[in-house]
Coordinates of C-alpha atoms and ligand atoms in Angstrom, one line a residue:
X1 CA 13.6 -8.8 -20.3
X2 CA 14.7 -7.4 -16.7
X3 CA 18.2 -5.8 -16.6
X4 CA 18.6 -5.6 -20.6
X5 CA 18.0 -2.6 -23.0
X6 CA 16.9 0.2 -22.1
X7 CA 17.2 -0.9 -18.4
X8 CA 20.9 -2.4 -18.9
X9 CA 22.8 0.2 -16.8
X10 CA 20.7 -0.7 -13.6
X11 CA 22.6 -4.1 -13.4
X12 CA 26.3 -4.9 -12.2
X13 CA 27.0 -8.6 -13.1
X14 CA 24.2 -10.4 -11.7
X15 CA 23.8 -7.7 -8.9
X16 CA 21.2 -5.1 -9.6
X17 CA 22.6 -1.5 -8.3
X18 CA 21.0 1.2 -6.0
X19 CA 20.4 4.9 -7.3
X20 CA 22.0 7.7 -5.8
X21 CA 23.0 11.7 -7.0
X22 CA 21.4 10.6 -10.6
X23 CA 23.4 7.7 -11.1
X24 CA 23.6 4.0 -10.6
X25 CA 25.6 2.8 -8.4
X26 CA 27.7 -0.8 -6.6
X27 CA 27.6 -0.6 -3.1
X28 CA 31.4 -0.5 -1.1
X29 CA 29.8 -3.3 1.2
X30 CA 31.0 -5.9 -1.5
X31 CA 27.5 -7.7 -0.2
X32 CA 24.2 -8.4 -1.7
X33 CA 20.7 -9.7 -0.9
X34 CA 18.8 -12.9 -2.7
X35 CA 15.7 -12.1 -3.5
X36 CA 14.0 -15.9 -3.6
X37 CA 11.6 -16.6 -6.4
X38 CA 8.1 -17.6 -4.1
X39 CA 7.7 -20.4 -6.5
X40 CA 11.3 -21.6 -7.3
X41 CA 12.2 -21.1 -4.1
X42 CA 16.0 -20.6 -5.9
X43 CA 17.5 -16.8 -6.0
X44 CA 16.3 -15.3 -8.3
X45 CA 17.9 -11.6 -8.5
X46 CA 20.3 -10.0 -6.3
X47 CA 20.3 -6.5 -5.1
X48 CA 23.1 -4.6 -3.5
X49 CA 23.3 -4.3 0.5
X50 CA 23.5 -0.6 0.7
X51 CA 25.4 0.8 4.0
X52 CA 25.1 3.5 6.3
X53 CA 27.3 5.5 4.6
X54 CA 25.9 5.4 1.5
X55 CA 22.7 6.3 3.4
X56 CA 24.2 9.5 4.8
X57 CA 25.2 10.8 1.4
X58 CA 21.9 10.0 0.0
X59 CA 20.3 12.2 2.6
X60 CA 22.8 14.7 2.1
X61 CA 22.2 14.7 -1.7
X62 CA 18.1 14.3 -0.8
X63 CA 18.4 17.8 1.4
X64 CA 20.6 20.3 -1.1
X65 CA 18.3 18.4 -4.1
X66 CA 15.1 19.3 -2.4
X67 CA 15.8 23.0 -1.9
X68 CA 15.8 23.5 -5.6
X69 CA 13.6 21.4 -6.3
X70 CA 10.9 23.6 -4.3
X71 CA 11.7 26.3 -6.3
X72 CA 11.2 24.5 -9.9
X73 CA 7.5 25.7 -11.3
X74 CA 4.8 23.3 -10.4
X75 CA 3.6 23.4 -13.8
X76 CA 7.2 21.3 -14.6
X77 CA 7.2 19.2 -11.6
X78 CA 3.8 18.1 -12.7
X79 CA 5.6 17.7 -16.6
X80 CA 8.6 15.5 -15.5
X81 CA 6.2 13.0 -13.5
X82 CA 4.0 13.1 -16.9
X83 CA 7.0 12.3 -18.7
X84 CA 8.0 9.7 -16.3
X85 CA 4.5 8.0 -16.2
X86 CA 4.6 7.6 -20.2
X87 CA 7.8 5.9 -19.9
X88 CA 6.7 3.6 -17.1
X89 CA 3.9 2.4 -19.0
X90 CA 5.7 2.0 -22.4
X91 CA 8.4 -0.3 -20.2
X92 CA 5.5 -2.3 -18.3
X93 CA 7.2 -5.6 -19.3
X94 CA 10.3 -5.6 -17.8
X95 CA 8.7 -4.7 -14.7
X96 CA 5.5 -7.1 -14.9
X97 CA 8.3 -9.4 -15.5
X98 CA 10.4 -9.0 -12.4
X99 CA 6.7 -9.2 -10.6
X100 CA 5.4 -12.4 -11.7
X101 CA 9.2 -13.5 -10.8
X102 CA 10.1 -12.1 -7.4
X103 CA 6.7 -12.1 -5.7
X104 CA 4.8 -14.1 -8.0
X105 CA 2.2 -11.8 -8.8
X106 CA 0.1 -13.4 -11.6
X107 CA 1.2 -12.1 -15.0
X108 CA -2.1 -10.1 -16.2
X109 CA -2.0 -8.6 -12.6
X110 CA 1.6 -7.7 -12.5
X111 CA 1.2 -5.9 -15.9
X112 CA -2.5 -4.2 -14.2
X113 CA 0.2 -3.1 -11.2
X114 CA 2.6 -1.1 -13.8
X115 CA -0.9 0.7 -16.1
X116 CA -2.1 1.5 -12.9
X117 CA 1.0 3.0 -11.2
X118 CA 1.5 4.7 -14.2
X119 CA -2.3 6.3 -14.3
X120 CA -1.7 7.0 -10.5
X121 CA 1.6 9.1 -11.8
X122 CA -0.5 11.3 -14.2
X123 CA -3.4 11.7 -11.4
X124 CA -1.0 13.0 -9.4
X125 CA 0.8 15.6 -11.3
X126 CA -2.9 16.6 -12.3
X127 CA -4.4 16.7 -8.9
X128 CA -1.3 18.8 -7.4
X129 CA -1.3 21.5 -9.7
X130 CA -4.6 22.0 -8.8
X131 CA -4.9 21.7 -5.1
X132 CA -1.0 23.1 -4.5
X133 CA -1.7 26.6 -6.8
X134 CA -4.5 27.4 -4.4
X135 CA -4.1 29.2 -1.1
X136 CA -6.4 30.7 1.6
X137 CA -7.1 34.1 2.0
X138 CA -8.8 35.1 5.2
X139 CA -9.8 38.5 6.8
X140 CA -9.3 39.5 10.3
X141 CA -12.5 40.6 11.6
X142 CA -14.4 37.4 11.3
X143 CA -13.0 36.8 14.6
X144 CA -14.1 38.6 17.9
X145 CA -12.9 41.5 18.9
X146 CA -10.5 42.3 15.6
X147 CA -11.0 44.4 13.3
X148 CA -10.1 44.9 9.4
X149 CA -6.2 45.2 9.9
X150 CA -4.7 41.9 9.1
X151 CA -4.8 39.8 5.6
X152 CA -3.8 36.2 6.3
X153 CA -2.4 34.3 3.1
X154 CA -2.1 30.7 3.2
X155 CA -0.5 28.1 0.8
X156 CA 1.2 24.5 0.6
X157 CA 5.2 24.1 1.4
X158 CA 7.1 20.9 1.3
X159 CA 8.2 19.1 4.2
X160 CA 11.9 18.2 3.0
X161 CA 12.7 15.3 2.7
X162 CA 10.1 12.2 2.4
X163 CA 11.5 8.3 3.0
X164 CA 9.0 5.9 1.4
X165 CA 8.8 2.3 2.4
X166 CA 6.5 0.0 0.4
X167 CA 5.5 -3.2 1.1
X168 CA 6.4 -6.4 -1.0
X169 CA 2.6 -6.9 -2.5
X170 CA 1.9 -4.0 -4.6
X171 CA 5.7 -2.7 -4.6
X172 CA 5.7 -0.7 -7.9
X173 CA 2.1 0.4 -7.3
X174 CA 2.7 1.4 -3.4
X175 CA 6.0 3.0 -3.9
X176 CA 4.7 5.6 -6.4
X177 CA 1.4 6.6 -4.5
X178 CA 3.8 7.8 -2.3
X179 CA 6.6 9.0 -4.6
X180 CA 4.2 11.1 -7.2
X181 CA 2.8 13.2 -4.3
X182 CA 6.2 13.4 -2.4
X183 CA 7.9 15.0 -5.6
X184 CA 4.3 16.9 -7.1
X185 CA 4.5 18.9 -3.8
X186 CA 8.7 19.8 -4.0
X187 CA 9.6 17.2 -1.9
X188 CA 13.1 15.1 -2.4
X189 CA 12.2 11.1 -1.8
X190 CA 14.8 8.0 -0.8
X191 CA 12.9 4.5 -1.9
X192 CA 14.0 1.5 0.8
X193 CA 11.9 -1.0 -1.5
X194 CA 10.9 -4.1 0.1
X195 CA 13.3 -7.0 -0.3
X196 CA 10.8 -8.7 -2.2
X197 CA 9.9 -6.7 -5.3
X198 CA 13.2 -4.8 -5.2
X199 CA 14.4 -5.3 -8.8
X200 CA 10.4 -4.1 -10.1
X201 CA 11.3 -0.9 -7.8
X202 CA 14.4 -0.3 -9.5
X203 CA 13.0 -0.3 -13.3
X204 CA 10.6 2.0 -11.6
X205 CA 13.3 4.3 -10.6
X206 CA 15.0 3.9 -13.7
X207 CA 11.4 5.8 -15.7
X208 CA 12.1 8.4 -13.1
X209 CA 15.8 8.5 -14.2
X210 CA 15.4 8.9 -17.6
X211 CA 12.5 11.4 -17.3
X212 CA 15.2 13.5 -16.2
X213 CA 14.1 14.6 -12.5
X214 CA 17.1 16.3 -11.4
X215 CA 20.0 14.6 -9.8
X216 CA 20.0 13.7 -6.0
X217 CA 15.8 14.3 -5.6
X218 CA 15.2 10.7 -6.0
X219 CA 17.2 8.0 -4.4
X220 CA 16.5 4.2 -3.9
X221 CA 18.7 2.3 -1.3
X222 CA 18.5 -1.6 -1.0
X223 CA 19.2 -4.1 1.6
X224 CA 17.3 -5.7 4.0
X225 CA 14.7 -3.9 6.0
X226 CA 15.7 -5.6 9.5
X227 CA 19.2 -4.1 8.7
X228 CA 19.2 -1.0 7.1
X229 CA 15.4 -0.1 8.0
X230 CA 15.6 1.7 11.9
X231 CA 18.9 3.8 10.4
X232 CA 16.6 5.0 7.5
X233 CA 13.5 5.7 9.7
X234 CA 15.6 7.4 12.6
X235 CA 17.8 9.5 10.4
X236 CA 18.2 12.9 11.4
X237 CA 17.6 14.0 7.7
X238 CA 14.0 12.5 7.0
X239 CA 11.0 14.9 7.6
X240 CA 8.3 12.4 7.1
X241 CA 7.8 9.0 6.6
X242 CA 5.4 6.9 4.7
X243 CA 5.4 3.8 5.2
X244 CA 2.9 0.5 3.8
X245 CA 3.6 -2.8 5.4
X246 CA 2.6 -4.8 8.8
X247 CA 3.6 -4.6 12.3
X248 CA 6.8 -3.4 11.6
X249 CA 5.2 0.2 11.0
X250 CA 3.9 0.4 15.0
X251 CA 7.5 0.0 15.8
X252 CA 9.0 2.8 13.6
X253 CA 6.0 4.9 14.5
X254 CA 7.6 4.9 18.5
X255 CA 11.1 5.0 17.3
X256 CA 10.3 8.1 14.4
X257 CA 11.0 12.1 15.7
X258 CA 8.5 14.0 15.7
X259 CA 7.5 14.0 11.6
X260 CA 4.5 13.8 10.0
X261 CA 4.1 9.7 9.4
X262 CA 1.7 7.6 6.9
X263 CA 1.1 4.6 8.2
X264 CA -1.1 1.9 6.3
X265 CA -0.5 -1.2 8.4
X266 CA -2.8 -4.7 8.3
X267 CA -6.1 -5.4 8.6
X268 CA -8.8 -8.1 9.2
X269 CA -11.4 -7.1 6.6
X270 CA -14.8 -8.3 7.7
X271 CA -17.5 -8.9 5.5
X272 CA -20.6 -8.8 7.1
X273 CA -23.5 -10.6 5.0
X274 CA -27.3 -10.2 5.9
X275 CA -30.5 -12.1 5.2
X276 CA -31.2 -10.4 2.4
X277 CA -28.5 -10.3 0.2
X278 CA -27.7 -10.6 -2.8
X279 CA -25.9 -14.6 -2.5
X280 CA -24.7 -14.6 -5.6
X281 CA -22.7 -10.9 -5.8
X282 CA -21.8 -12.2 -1.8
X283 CA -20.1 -15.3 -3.3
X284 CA -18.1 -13.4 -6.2
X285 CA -17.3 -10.8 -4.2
X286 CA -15.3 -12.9 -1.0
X287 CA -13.7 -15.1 -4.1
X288 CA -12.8 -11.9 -5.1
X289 CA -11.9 -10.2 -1.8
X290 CA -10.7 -13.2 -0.2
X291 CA -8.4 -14.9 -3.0
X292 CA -7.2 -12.3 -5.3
X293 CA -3.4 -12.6 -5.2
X294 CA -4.0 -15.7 -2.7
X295 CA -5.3 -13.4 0.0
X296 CA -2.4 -11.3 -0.3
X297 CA -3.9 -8.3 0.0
X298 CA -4.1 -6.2 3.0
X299 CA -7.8 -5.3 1.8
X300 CA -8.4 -8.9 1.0
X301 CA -11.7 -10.2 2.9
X302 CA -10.3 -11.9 6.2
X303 CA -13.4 -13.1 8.0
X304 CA -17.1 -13.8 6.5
X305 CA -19.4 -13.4 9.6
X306 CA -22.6 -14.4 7.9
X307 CA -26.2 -15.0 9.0
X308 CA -26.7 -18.4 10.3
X309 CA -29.9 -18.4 8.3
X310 CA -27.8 -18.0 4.4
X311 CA -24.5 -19.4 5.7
X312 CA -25.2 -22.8 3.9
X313 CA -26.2 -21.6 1.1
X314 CA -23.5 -19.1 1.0
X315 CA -20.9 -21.7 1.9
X316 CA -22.0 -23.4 -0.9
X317 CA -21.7 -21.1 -3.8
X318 CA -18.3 -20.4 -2.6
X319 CA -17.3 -23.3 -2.5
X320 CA -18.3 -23.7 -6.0
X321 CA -16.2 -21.0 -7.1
X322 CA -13.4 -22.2 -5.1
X323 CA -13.1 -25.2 -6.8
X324 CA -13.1 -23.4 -10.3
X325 CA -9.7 -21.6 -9.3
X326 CA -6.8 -22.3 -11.1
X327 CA -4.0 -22.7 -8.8
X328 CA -0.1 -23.1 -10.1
X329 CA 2.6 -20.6 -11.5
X330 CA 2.0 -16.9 -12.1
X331 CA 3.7 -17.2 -15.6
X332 CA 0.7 -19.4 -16.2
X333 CA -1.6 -16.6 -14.7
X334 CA -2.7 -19.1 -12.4
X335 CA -5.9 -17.7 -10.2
X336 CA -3.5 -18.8 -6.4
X337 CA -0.1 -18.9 -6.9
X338 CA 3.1 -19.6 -4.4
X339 CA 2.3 -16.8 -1.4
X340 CA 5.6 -14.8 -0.7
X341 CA 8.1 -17.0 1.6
X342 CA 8.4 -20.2 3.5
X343 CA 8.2 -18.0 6.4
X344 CA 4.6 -16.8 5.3
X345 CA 3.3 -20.4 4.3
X346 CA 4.4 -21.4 7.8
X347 CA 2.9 -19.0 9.3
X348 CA -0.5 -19.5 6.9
X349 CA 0.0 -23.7 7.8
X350 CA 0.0 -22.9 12.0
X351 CA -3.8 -20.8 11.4
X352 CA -5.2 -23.6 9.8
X353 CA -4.0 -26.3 11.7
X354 CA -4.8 -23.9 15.1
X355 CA -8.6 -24.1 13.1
X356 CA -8.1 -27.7 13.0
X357 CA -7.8 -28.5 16.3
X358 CA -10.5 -26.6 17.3
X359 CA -12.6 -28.2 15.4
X360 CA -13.4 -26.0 12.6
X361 CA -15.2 -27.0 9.3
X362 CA -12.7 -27.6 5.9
X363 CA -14.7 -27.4 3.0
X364 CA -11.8 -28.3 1.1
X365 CA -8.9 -30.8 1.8
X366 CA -5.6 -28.5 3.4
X367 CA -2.6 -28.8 0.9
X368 CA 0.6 -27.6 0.4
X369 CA 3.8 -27.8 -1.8
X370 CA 6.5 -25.7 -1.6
X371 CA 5.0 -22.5 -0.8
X372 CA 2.2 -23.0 -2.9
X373 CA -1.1 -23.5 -0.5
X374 CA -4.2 -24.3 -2.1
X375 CA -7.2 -22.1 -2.2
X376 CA -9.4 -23.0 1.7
X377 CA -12.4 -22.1 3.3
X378 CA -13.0 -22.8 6.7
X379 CA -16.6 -22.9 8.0
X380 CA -17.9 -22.9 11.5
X381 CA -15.0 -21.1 12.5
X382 CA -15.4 -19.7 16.6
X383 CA -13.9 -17.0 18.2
X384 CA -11.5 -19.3 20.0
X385 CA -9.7 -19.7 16.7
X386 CA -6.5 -17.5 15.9
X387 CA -7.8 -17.3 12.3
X388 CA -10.9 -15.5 13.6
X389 CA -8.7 -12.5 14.7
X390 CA -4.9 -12.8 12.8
X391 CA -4.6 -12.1 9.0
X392 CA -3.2 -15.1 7.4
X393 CA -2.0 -13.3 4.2
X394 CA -2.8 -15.9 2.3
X395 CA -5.3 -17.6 0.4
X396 CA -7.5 -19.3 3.7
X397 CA -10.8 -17.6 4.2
X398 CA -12.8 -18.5 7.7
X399 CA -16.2 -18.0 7.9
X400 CA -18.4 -17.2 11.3
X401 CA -21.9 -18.1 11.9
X402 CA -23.2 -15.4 13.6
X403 CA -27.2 -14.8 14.6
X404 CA -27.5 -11.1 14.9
X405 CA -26.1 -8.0 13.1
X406 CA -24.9 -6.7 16.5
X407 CA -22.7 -10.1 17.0
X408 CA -21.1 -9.2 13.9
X409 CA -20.6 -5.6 14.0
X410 CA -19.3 -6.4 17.6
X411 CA -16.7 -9.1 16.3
X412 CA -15.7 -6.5 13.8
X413 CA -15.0 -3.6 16.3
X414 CA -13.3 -6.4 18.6
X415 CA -10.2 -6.5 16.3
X416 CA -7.3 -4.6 17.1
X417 CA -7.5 -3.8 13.1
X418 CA -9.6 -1.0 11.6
X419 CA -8.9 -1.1 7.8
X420 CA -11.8 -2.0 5.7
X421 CA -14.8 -4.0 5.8
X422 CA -17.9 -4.6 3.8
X423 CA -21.5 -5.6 4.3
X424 CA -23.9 -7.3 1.4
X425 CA -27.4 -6.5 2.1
X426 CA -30.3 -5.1 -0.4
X427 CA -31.6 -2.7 2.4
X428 CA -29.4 1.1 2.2
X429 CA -31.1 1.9 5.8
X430 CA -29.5 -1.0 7.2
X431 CA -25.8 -0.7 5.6
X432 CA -25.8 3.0 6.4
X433 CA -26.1 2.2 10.0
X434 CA -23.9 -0.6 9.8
X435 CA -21.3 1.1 8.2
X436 CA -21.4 3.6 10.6
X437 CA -21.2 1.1 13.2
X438 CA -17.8 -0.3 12.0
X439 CA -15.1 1.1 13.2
X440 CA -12.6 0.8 10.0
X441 CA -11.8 3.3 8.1
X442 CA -13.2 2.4 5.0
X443 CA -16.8 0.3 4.3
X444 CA -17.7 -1.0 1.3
X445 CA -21.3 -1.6 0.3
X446 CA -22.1 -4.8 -1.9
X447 CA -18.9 -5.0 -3.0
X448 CA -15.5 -6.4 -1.1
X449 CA -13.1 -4.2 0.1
X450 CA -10.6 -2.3 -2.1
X451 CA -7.8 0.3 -2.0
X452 CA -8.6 1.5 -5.7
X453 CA -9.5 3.2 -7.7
X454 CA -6.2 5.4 -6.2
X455 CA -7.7 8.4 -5.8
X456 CA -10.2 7.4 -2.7
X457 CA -9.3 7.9 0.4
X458 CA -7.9 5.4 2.0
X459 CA -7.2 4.6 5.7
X460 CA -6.9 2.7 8.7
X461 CA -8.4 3.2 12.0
X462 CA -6.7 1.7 15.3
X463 CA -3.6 -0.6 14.5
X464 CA -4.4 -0.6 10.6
X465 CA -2.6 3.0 10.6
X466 CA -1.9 6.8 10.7
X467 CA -2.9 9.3 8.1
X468 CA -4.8 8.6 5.0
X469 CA -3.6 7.8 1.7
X470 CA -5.1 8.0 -2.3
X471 CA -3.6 11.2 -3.9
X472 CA -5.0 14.4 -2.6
X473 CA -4.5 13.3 1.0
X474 CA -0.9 11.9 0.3
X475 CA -0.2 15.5 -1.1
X476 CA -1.8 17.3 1.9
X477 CA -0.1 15.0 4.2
X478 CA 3.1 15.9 2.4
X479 CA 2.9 19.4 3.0
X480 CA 3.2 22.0 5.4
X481 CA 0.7 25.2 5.5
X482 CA 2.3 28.5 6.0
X483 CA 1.2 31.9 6.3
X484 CA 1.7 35.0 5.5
X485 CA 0.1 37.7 7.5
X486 CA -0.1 41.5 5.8
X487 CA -0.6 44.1 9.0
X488 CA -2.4 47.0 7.8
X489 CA -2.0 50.5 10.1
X490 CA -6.3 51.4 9.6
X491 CA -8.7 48.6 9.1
X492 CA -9.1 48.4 5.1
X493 CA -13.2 47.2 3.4
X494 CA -12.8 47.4 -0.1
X495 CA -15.9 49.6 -1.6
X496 CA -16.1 50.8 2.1
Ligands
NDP1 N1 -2.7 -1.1 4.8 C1 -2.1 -1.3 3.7 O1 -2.2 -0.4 2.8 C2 -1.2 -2.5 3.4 C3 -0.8 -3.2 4.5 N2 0.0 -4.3 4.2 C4 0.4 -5.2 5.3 O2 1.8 -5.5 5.2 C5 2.1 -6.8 5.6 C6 2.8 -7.6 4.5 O3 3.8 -6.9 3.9 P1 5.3 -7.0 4.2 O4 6.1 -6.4 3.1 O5 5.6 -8.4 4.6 O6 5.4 -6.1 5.5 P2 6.7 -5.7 6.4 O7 6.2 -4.8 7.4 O8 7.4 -6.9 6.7 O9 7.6 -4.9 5.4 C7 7.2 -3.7 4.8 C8 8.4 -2.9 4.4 O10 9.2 -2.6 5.6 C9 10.5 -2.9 5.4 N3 11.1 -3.1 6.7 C10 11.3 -4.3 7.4 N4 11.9 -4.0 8.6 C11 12.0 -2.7 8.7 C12 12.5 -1.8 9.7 N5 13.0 -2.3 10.9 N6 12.5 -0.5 9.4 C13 12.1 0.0 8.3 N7 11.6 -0.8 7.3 C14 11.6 -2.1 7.5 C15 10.5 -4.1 4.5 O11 11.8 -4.3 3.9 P3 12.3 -5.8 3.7 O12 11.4 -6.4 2.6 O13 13.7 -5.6 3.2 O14 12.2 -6.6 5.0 C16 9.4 -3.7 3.5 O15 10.0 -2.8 2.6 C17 0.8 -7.4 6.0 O16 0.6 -7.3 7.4 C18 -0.3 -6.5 5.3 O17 -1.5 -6.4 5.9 C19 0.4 -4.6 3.0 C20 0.0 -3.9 1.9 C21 -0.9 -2.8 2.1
3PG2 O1 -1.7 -3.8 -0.3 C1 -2.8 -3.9 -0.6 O2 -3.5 -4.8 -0.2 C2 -3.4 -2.9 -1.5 O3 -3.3 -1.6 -0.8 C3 -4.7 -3.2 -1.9 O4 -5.0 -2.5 -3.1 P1 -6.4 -2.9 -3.8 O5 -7.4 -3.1 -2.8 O6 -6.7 -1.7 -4.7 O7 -6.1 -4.1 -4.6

């Protein structure tokens, strides 16, 4: 169970505590934040409303941390975050637990989150003791006018300091793709976890606490992003930030210094479906895309734009599947489950009833309780509609009609999002060009769009992000490259 055993000394009372210089700690605020169970709707756990002190000396502790930490052999770096995965997925029940229960994550999903994260661990400590023991060596006189004289020597340094700040729909999974490659390449990292899948965060933590990473390198302050979140991103202290979440990530990128940032923001996943697809994988593949974790998924499929000429038939087979989802409480592994807040399902409610008015085509009956919303699919959806451009985060999939591969390529490209998309169609020639037409970063061929497995790359173009993620480009991007330049007095060619 969360809090007990093993993970005992992360709770206070019925207050969960932060982690600071090795140890778990009560904030001096005297205040907490409720994290509301999505299907309860009651409080479920509370987690401690860290202040800006306690920020300062968690930076302070992150910076005199990190210079050792550089100098530790990358060979025990990579052992320590071995250690620390194998304890992660030993404890994957506690944590699963505290999924299904704060952002009610189906159950066989929630424990999937932990296995993975853990595998993403190992990947990591693999990958960087690969890519981090190699350098560059290059010779002066392959440029113009130089001669023989100078040997450049390049390698990898850390930045400092790294502040990760996950979003609440894969929290344990998105916190360590970017707390592996922080610490892999000897950087210190301070956790702000989302409100929402705090208490999952801090069993995390607690792996990396008893895999004995040294005291101070890791540190995971709670409270609520809207208070503590611009005095985390704007501290003097931070070197880089990665961050995972919506809008909220253009506005710290204009308020950040200038550090490297890793931004993977939203998206409006298109899935473009010609005549000649496969109708059956299409179906599968948007229940899939569109209503895995009730369309909570920033890689989730956000707007069919099929050919007028399959669209019924397509429409049809979905709708098929759609009424073969199971839909009720993530204990229950229900298929849709409550999405995260009232806020959300308000939000998710004002789309379809925007659709509504303008006329668009339910294929099922809208329904709500609570913050549960019932699996939809909206046909004959025009680009007058809001749900034809905004994500809905939630489990409402529009489709377009459109009557040319250029009117969907162009809708795609209209989006101010660039994250994924996807195209079915049997002919490679065509999806080639198509997916080079697309401007997102990622396009997936006959299949719907997907972050994993967590070693792709994986990026957004235009407001969907900065950077790329999946581990060897979260390591790069974590690093600096210096160099070393050896001057010699005579130009030197070995054998010469
Ligand atoms: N491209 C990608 O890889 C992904 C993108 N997303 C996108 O994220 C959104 C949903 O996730 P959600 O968690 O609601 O996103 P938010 O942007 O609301 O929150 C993300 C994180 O930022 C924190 N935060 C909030 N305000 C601030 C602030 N002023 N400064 C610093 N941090 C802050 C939040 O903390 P708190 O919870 O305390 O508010 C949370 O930890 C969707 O738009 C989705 O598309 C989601 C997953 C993956
Ligand atoms: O937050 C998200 O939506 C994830 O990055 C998606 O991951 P997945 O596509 O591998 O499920």
């Amino acid at each position: 169970m969360a809090g007990t055993g093993l993970f005992a000394e992360i709770l206070d009372g019925e207050v969960y505590k932060y982690y600071a210089d090795g140890e778990w700690k009560t904030s001096s605020s005297g205040k907490s934040v409720a994290i509301i169970n999505p299907a309860t709707r009651k409080t479920q756990y509370k987690v401690q409303a860290c202040t800006q002190e306690e920020v300062n000396a968690v930076m302070e502790l992150a910076k005199s941390a990190q210079k050792s930490w550089a100098k530790t052999p990358l060979w025990k770096r990579a052992e320590l975050l071995h250690k620390a995965a194998a304890i992660l997925k030993d404890n994957k029940a506690p944590m699963a637990e505290s999924l299904v229960k704060e952002i009610a994550k189906p159950a066989k999903d929630s424990v999937t989150e932990v296995v993975r994260s853990g595998d993403l661990i190992s990947y990591c400590a693999e990958e960087g003791v690969r890519i981090l023991g190699e350098g560059k060596f290059l010779l002066s006189d392959s440029f113009p006018g130089n001669d023989r004289t100078k040997y450049c020597l390049t390698s990898k340094i850390p930045l400092g300091v790294v502040l990760a700040i996950p979003p609440f729909n894969y929290p344990v999974n998105l916190a360590v793709s970017k707390i592996a490659p922080a610490l892999i390449a000897g950087n210190s990292l301070v956790l702000k976890p989302p409100t929402q899948g705090a208490v999952s965060c801090l069993h995390m933590v607690h792996c990396f606490h008893l895999a004995g990473f040294p005291k101070g390198l890791i540190s995971c302050i709670t409270g609520k992003g809207s208070e503590i979140g611009d005095f985390l991103t704007m501290h003097p202290a931070v070197n880089c930030i990665s961050f995972t979440g919506g809008d909220t990530g253009i506005s710290i990128s204009k308020k950040a210094g200038m550090i490297p940032l890793q931004m993977e923001l939203g998206g409006k996943d298109a899935c473009i479906v010609l005549e000649d697809a496969d109708l059956d994988l299409v179906a599968s593949n948007i229940i899939k895309g569109g209503f895995s974790y009730s369309g909570q998924r920033c890689t989730a499929v956000k707007v069919v734009l099929v050919m007028e000429s399959v669209a019924d038939e397509v429409v049809e087979k979905v709708k098929a599947k759609v009424a073969k989802l199971t839909v009720g409480p993530p204990e229950e592994n229900s298929d849709i489950t409550a999405v995260v807040s009232e806020s959300s399902a308000n939000f998710i409610e004002g789309l379809v009833m925007d659709a509504k008015e303008k006329g668009a085509t339910f294929c099922q009956e809208y329904k709500r309780e609570g913050n549960l919303i019932w699996p939809l699919l909206l046909d004959n959806v025009r680009p007058d509609m809001r749900i034809a451009w905004e994500e809905p985060f939630g489990p409402v999939v529009p489709v377009l009609r459109i009557n040319s591969v250029e009117e969907g390529i162009n809708h795609c490209n209209a989006s101010n999002f660039g994250l994924q998309g996807c195209v079915f169609t049997k002919d490679i020639n065509k999806a080639i060009l198509i997916s080079d037409a697309m401007e997102t970063g990622t396009v997936q061929i006959n299949s719907a769009p997907a972050r994993g497995p967590d070693h792709f790359p994986f990026q957004g173009l235009k407001d969907s992000g900065i950077g790329s993620q999946g581990v060897t480009n979260s390591i790069n991007l974590m690093t600096k490259v210096k160099t070393t330049v050896i001057n010699l007095p005579t130009p030197s060619y070995s054998m010469g």
